[in-house]
Tab-separated table of C-alpha atoms and ligand atoms in Angstrom:
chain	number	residue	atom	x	y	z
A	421	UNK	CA	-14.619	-22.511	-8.400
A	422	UNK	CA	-16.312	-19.852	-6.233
A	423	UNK	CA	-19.361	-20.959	-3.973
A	424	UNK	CA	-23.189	-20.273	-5.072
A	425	UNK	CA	-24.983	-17.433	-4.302
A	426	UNK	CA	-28.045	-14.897	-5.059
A	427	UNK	CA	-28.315	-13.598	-8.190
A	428	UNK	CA	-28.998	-10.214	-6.829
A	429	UNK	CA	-26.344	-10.079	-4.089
A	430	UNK	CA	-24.015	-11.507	-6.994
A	431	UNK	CA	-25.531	-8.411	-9.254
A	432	UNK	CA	-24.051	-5.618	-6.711
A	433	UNK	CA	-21.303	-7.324	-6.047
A	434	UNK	CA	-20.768	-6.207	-9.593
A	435	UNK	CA	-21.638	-3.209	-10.059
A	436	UNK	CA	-24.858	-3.328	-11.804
A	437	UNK	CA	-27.164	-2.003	-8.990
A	438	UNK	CA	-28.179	-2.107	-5.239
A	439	UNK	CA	-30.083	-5.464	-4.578
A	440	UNK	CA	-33.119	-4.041	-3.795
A	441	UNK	CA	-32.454	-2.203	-7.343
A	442	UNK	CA	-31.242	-5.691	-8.803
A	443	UNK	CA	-34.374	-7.338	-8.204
A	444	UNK	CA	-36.263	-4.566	-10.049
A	445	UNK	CA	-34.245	-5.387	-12.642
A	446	UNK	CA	-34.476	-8.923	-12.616
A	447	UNK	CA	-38.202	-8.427	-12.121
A	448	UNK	CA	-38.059	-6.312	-15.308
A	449	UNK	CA	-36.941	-9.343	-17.348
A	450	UNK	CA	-34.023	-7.408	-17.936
A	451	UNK	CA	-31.471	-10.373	-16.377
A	452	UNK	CA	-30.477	-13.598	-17.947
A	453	UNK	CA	-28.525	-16.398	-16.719
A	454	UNK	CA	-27.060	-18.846	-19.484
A	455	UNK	CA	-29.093	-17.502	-21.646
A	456	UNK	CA	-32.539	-17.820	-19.620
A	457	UNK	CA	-34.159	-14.395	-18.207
A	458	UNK	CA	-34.774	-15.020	-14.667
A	459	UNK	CA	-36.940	-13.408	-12.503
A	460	UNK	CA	-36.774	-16.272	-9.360
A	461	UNK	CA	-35.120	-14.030	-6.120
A	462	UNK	CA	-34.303	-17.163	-4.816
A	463	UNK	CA	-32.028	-17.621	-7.514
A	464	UNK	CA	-28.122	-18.354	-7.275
A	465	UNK	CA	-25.355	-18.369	-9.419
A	466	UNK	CA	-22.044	-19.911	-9.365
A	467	UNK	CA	-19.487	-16.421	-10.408
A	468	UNK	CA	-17.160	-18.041	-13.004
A	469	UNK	CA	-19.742	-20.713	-13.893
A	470	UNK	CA	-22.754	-19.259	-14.586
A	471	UNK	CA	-22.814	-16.446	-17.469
A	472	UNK	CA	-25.063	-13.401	-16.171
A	473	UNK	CA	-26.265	-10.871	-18.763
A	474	UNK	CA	-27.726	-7.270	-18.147
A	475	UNK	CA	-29.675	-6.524	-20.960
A	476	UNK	CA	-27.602	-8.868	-23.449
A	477	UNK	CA	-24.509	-7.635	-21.737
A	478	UNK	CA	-22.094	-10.248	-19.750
A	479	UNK	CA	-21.558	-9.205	-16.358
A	480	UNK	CA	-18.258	-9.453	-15.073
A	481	UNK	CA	-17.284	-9.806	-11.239
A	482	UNK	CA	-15.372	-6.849	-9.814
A	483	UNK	CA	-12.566	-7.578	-7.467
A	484	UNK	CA	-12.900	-6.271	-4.387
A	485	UNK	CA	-10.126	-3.571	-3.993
A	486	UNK	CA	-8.319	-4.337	-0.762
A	487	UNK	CA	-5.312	-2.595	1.669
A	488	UNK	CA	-3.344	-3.663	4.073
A	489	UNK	CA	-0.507	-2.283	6.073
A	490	UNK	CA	2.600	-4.402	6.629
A	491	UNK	CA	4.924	-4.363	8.918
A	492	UNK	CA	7.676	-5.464	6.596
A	493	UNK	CA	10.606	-7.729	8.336
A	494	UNK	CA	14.160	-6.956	6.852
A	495	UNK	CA	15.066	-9.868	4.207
A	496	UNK	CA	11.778	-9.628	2.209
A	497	UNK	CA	11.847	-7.919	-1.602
A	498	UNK	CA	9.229	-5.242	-2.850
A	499	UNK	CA	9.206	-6.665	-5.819
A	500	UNK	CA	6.799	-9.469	-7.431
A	501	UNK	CA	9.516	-11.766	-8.173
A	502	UNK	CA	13.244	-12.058	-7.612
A	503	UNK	CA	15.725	-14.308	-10.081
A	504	UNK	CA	17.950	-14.469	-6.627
A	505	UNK	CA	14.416	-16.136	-5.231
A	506	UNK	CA	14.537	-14.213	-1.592
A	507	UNK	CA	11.294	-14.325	-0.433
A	508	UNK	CA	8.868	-11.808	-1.410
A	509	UNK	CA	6.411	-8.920	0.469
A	510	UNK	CA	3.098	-10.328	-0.775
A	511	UNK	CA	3.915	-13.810	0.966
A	512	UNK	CA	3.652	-12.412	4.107
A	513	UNK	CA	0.106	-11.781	3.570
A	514	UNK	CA	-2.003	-15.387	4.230
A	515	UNK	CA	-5.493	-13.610	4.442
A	516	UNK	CA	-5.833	-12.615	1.074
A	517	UNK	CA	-6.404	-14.453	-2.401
A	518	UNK	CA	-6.865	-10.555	-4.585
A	519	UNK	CA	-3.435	-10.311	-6.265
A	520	UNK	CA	-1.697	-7.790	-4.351
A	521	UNK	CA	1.313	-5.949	-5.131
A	522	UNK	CA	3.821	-2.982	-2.906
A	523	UNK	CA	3.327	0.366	-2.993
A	524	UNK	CA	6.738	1.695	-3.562
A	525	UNK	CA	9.383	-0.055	-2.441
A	526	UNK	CA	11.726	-0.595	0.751
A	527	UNK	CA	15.175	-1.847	0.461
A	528	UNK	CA	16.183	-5.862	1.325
A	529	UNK	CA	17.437	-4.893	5.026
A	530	UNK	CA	14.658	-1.605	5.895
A	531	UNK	CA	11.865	-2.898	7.946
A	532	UNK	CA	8.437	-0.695	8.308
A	533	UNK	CA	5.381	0.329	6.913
A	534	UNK	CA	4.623	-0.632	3.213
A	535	UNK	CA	0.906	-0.534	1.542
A	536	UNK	CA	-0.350	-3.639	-0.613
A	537	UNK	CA	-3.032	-3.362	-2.749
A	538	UNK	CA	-4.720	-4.606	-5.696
A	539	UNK	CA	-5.867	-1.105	-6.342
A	540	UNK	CA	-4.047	0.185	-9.168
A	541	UNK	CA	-4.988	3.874	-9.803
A	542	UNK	CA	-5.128	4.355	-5.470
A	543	UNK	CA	-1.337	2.941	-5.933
A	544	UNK	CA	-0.214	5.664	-8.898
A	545	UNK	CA	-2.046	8.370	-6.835
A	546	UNK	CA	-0.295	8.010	-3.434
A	547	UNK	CA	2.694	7.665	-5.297
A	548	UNK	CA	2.189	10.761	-7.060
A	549	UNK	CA	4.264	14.103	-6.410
A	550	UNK	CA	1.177	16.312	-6.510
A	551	UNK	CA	0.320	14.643	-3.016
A	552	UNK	CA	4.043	15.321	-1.458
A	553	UNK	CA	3.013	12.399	0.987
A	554	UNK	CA	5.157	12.633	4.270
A	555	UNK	CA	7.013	9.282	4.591
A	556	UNK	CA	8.554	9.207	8.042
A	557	UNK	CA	11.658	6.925	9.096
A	558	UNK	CA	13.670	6.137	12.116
A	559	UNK	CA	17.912	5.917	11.413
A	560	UNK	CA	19.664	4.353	13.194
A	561	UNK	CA	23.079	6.377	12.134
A	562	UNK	CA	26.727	6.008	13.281
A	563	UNK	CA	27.716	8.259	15.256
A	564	UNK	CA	25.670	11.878	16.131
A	565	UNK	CA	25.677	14.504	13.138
A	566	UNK	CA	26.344	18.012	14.281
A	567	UNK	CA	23.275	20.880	13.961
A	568	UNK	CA	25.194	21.764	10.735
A	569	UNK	CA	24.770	18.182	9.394
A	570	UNK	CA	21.152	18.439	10.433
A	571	UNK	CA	20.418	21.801	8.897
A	572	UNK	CA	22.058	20.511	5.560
A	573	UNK	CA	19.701	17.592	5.054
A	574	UNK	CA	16.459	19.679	6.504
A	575	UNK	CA	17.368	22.456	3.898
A	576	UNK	CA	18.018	19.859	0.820
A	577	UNK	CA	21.407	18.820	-0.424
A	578	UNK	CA	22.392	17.994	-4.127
A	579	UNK	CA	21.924	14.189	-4.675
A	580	UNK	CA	22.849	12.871	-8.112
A	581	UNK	CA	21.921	16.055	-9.692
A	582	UNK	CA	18.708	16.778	-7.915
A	583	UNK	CA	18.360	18.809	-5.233
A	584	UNK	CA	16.450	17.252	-2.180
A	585	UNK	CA	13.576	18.614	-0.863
A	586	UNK	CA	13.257	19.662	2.556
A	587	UNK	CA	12.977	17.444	4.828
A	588	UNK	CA	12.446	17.459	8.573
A	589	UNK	CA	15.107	15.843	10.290
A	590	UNK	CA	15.476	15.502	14.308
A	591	UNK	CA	17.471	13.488	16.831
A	592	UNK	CA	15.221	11.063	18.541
A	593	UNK	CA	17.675	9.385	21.205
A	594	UNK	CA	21.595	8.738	21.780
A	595	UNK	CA	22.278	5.019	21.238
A	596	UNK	CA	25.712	4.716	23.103
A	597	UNK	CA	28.178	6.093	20.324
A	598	UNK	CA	25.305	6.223	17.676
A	599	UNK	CA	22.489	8.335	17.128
A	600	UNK	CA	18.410	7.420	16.785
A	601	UNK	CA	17.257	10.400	13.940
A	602	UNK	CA	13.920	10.628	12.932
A	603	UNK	CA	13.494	12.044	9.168
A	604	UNK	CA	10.286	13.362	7.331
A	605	UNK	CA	10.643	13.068	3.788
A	606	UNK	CA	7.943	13.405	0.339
A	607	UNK	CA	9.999	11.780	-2.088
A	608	UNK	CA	10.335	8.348	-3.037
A	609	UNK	CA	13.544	8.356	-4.988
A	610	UNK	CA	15.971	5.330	-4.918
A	611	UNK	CA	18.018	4.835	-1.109
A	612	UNK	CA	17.254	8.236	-0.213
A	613	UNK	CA	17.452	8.420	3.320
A	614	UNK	CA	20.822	6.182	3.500
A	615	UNK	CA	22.207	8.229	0.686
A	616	UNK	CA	21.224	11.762	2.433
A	617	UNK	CA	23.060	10.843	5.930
A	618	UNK	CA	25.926	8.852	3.895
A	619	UNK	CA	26.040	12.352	2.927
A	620	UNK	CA	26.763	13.886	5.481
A	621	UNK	CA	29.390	11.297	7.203
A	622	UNK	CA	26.389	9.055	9.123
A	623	UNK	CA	25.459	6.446	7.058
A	624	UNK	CA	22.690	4.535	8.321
A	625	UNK	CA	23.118	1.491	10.446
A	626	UNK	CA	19.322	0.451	10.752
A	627	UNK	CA	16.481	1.827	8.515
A	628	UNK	CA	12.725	1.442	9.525
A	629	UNK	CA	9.644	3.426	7.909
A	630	UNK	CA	7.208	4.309	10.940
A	631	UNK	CA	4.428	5.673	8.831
A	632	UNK	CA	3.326	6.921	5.534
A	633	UNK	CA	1.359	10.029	5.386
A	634	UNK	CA	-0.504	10.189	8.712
A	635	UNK	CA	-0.513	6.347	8.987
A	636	UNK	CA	1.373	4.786	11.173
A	637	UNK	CA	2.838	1.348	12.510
A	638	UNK	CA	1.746	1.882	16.385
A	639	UNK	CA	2.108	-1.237	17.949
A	640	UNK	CA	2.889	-3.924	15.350
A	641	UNK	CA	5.039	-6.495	15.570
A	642	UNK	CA	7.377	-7.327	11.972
A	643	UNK	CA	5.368	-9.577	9.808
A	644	UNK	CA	2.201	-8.645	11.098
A	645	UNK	CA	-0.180	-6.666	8.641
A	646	UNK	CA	-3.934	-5.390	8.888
A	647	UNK	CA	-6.591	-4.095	6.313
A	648	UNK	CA	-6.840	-0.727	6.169
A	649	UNK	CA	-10.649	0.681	6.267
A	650	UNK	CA	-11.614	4.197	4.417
A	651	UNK	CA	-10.861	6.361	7.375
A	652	UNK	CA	-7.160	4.699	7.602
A	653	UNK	CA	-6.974	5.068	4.218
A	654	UNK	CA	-7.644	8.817	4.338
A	655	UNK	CA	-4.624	9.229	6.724
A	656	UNK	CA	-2.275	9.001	4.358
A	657	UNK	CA	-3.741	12.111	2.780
A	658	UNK	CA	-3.944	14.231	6.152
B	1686	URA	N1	15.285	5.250	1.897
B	1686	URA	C1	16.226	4.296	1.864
B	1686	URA	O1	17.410	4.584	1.830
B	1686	URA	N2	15.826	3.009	1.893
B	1686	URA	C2	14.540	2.632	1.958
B	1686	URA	O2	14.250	1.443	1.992
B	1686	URA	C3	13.573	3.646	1.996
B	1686	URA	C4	13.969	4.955	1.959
């Protein structure tokens, strides 16, 4: 059961109104709680308990929409559940009690950045086409593709039927006999990036996302995750 509190914080926690705007409502008469009009500011409610009306109408609480950025660890699924019962994403976040759920997804063994939410239509939209949001990775890819190779995947190659869009694709670093690419991509379709250097002869060794639009990982460690406020969340647009 949640914990008591004031009827008029509990009132724009909801939606109705400001609280300065709540108690001119409740003031008004216009608020009843279990049936009683109350017009008390000291008032408090237990959410869940207590049913609030607005004018005759029940007032429901709103979750709060929450995001966080995870550094996801290999060995976790982006799914909810899984009948092989590997452990899942949302586990990883201990903070939160809103029922959150991946953006996307990110394959058993890729580490990187992945979105949770609880925010449904923010989900379908950054997901959408129309935004062409830049996903970035790091390969790790045996051994070094040729300029050729390079220009093949940056101009779009035919992958189970469908073209694939450009993409910006660049050697970060030689690692001994392998290479460390970066790659820029917009889509989200199934395994793309280990099916675009399989491709071309480099399949991919070691897969991590290092940021999703103009949001990126920095300095986190794997498993750690943080909140993401309205600016952050407007990176992902930029
Ligand atoms: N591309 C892949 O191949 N795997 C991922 O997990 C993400 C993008």
């Amino acid at each position: 059961m949640s914990s008591p509190l004031r009827l008029q914080k509990y009132l724009a926690q909801c939606g109705i109104a400001s609280r300065r705007r709540a108690e001119e409502l409740m003031a008004a008469g216009r608020i009843a709680v279990d049936g009683v009009i109350v017009k008390e500011m000291g008032t408090q409610v237990v959410p869940g308990k207590n049913r609030v009306t607005f004018d005759g109408k029940p007032v429901e609480a709103k979750e709060q929409l929450v995001y966080f950025l995870l550094n996801k660890p290999k060995g976790y699924v982006t799914t909810l559940s899984d009948p092989q019962g590997r452990p899942i994403v949302t586990s990883l976040i201990k903070t939160c009690e809103a029922r959150l759920f991946p953006v996307g997804r990110l394959d058993l063994d890729t580490e990187g950045a992945l979105i949770l939410t609880n925010d449904g239509e923010f989900a379908q939209k950054i997901q959408h086409p129309s935004h062409g949001i830049d996903k970035t990775y790091e390969a790790l890819v045996k051994g070094c593709p040729h300029k050729d190779k390079i220009a093949l995947l940056q101009r779009g190659i035919l992958l189970e039927e469908k073209m694939t869009s450009p993409a910006a694709v660049s050697i970060v670093a030689h690692a001994g006999r392998n290479c460390l690419m970066q790659i820029i991509i917009h889509e989200g379709r199934k395994r793309q990036v280990k099916k675009m250097f399989a491709f071309i002869g480099h399949p991919v060794l070691h897969l991590k996302r290092t940021a999703y639009g103009k949001l990126s990982l920095g300095r986190m460690a794997l498993g750690d995750y943080r909140q993401l406020n309205p600016s952050e969340l407007n990176k992902i647009f930029l």
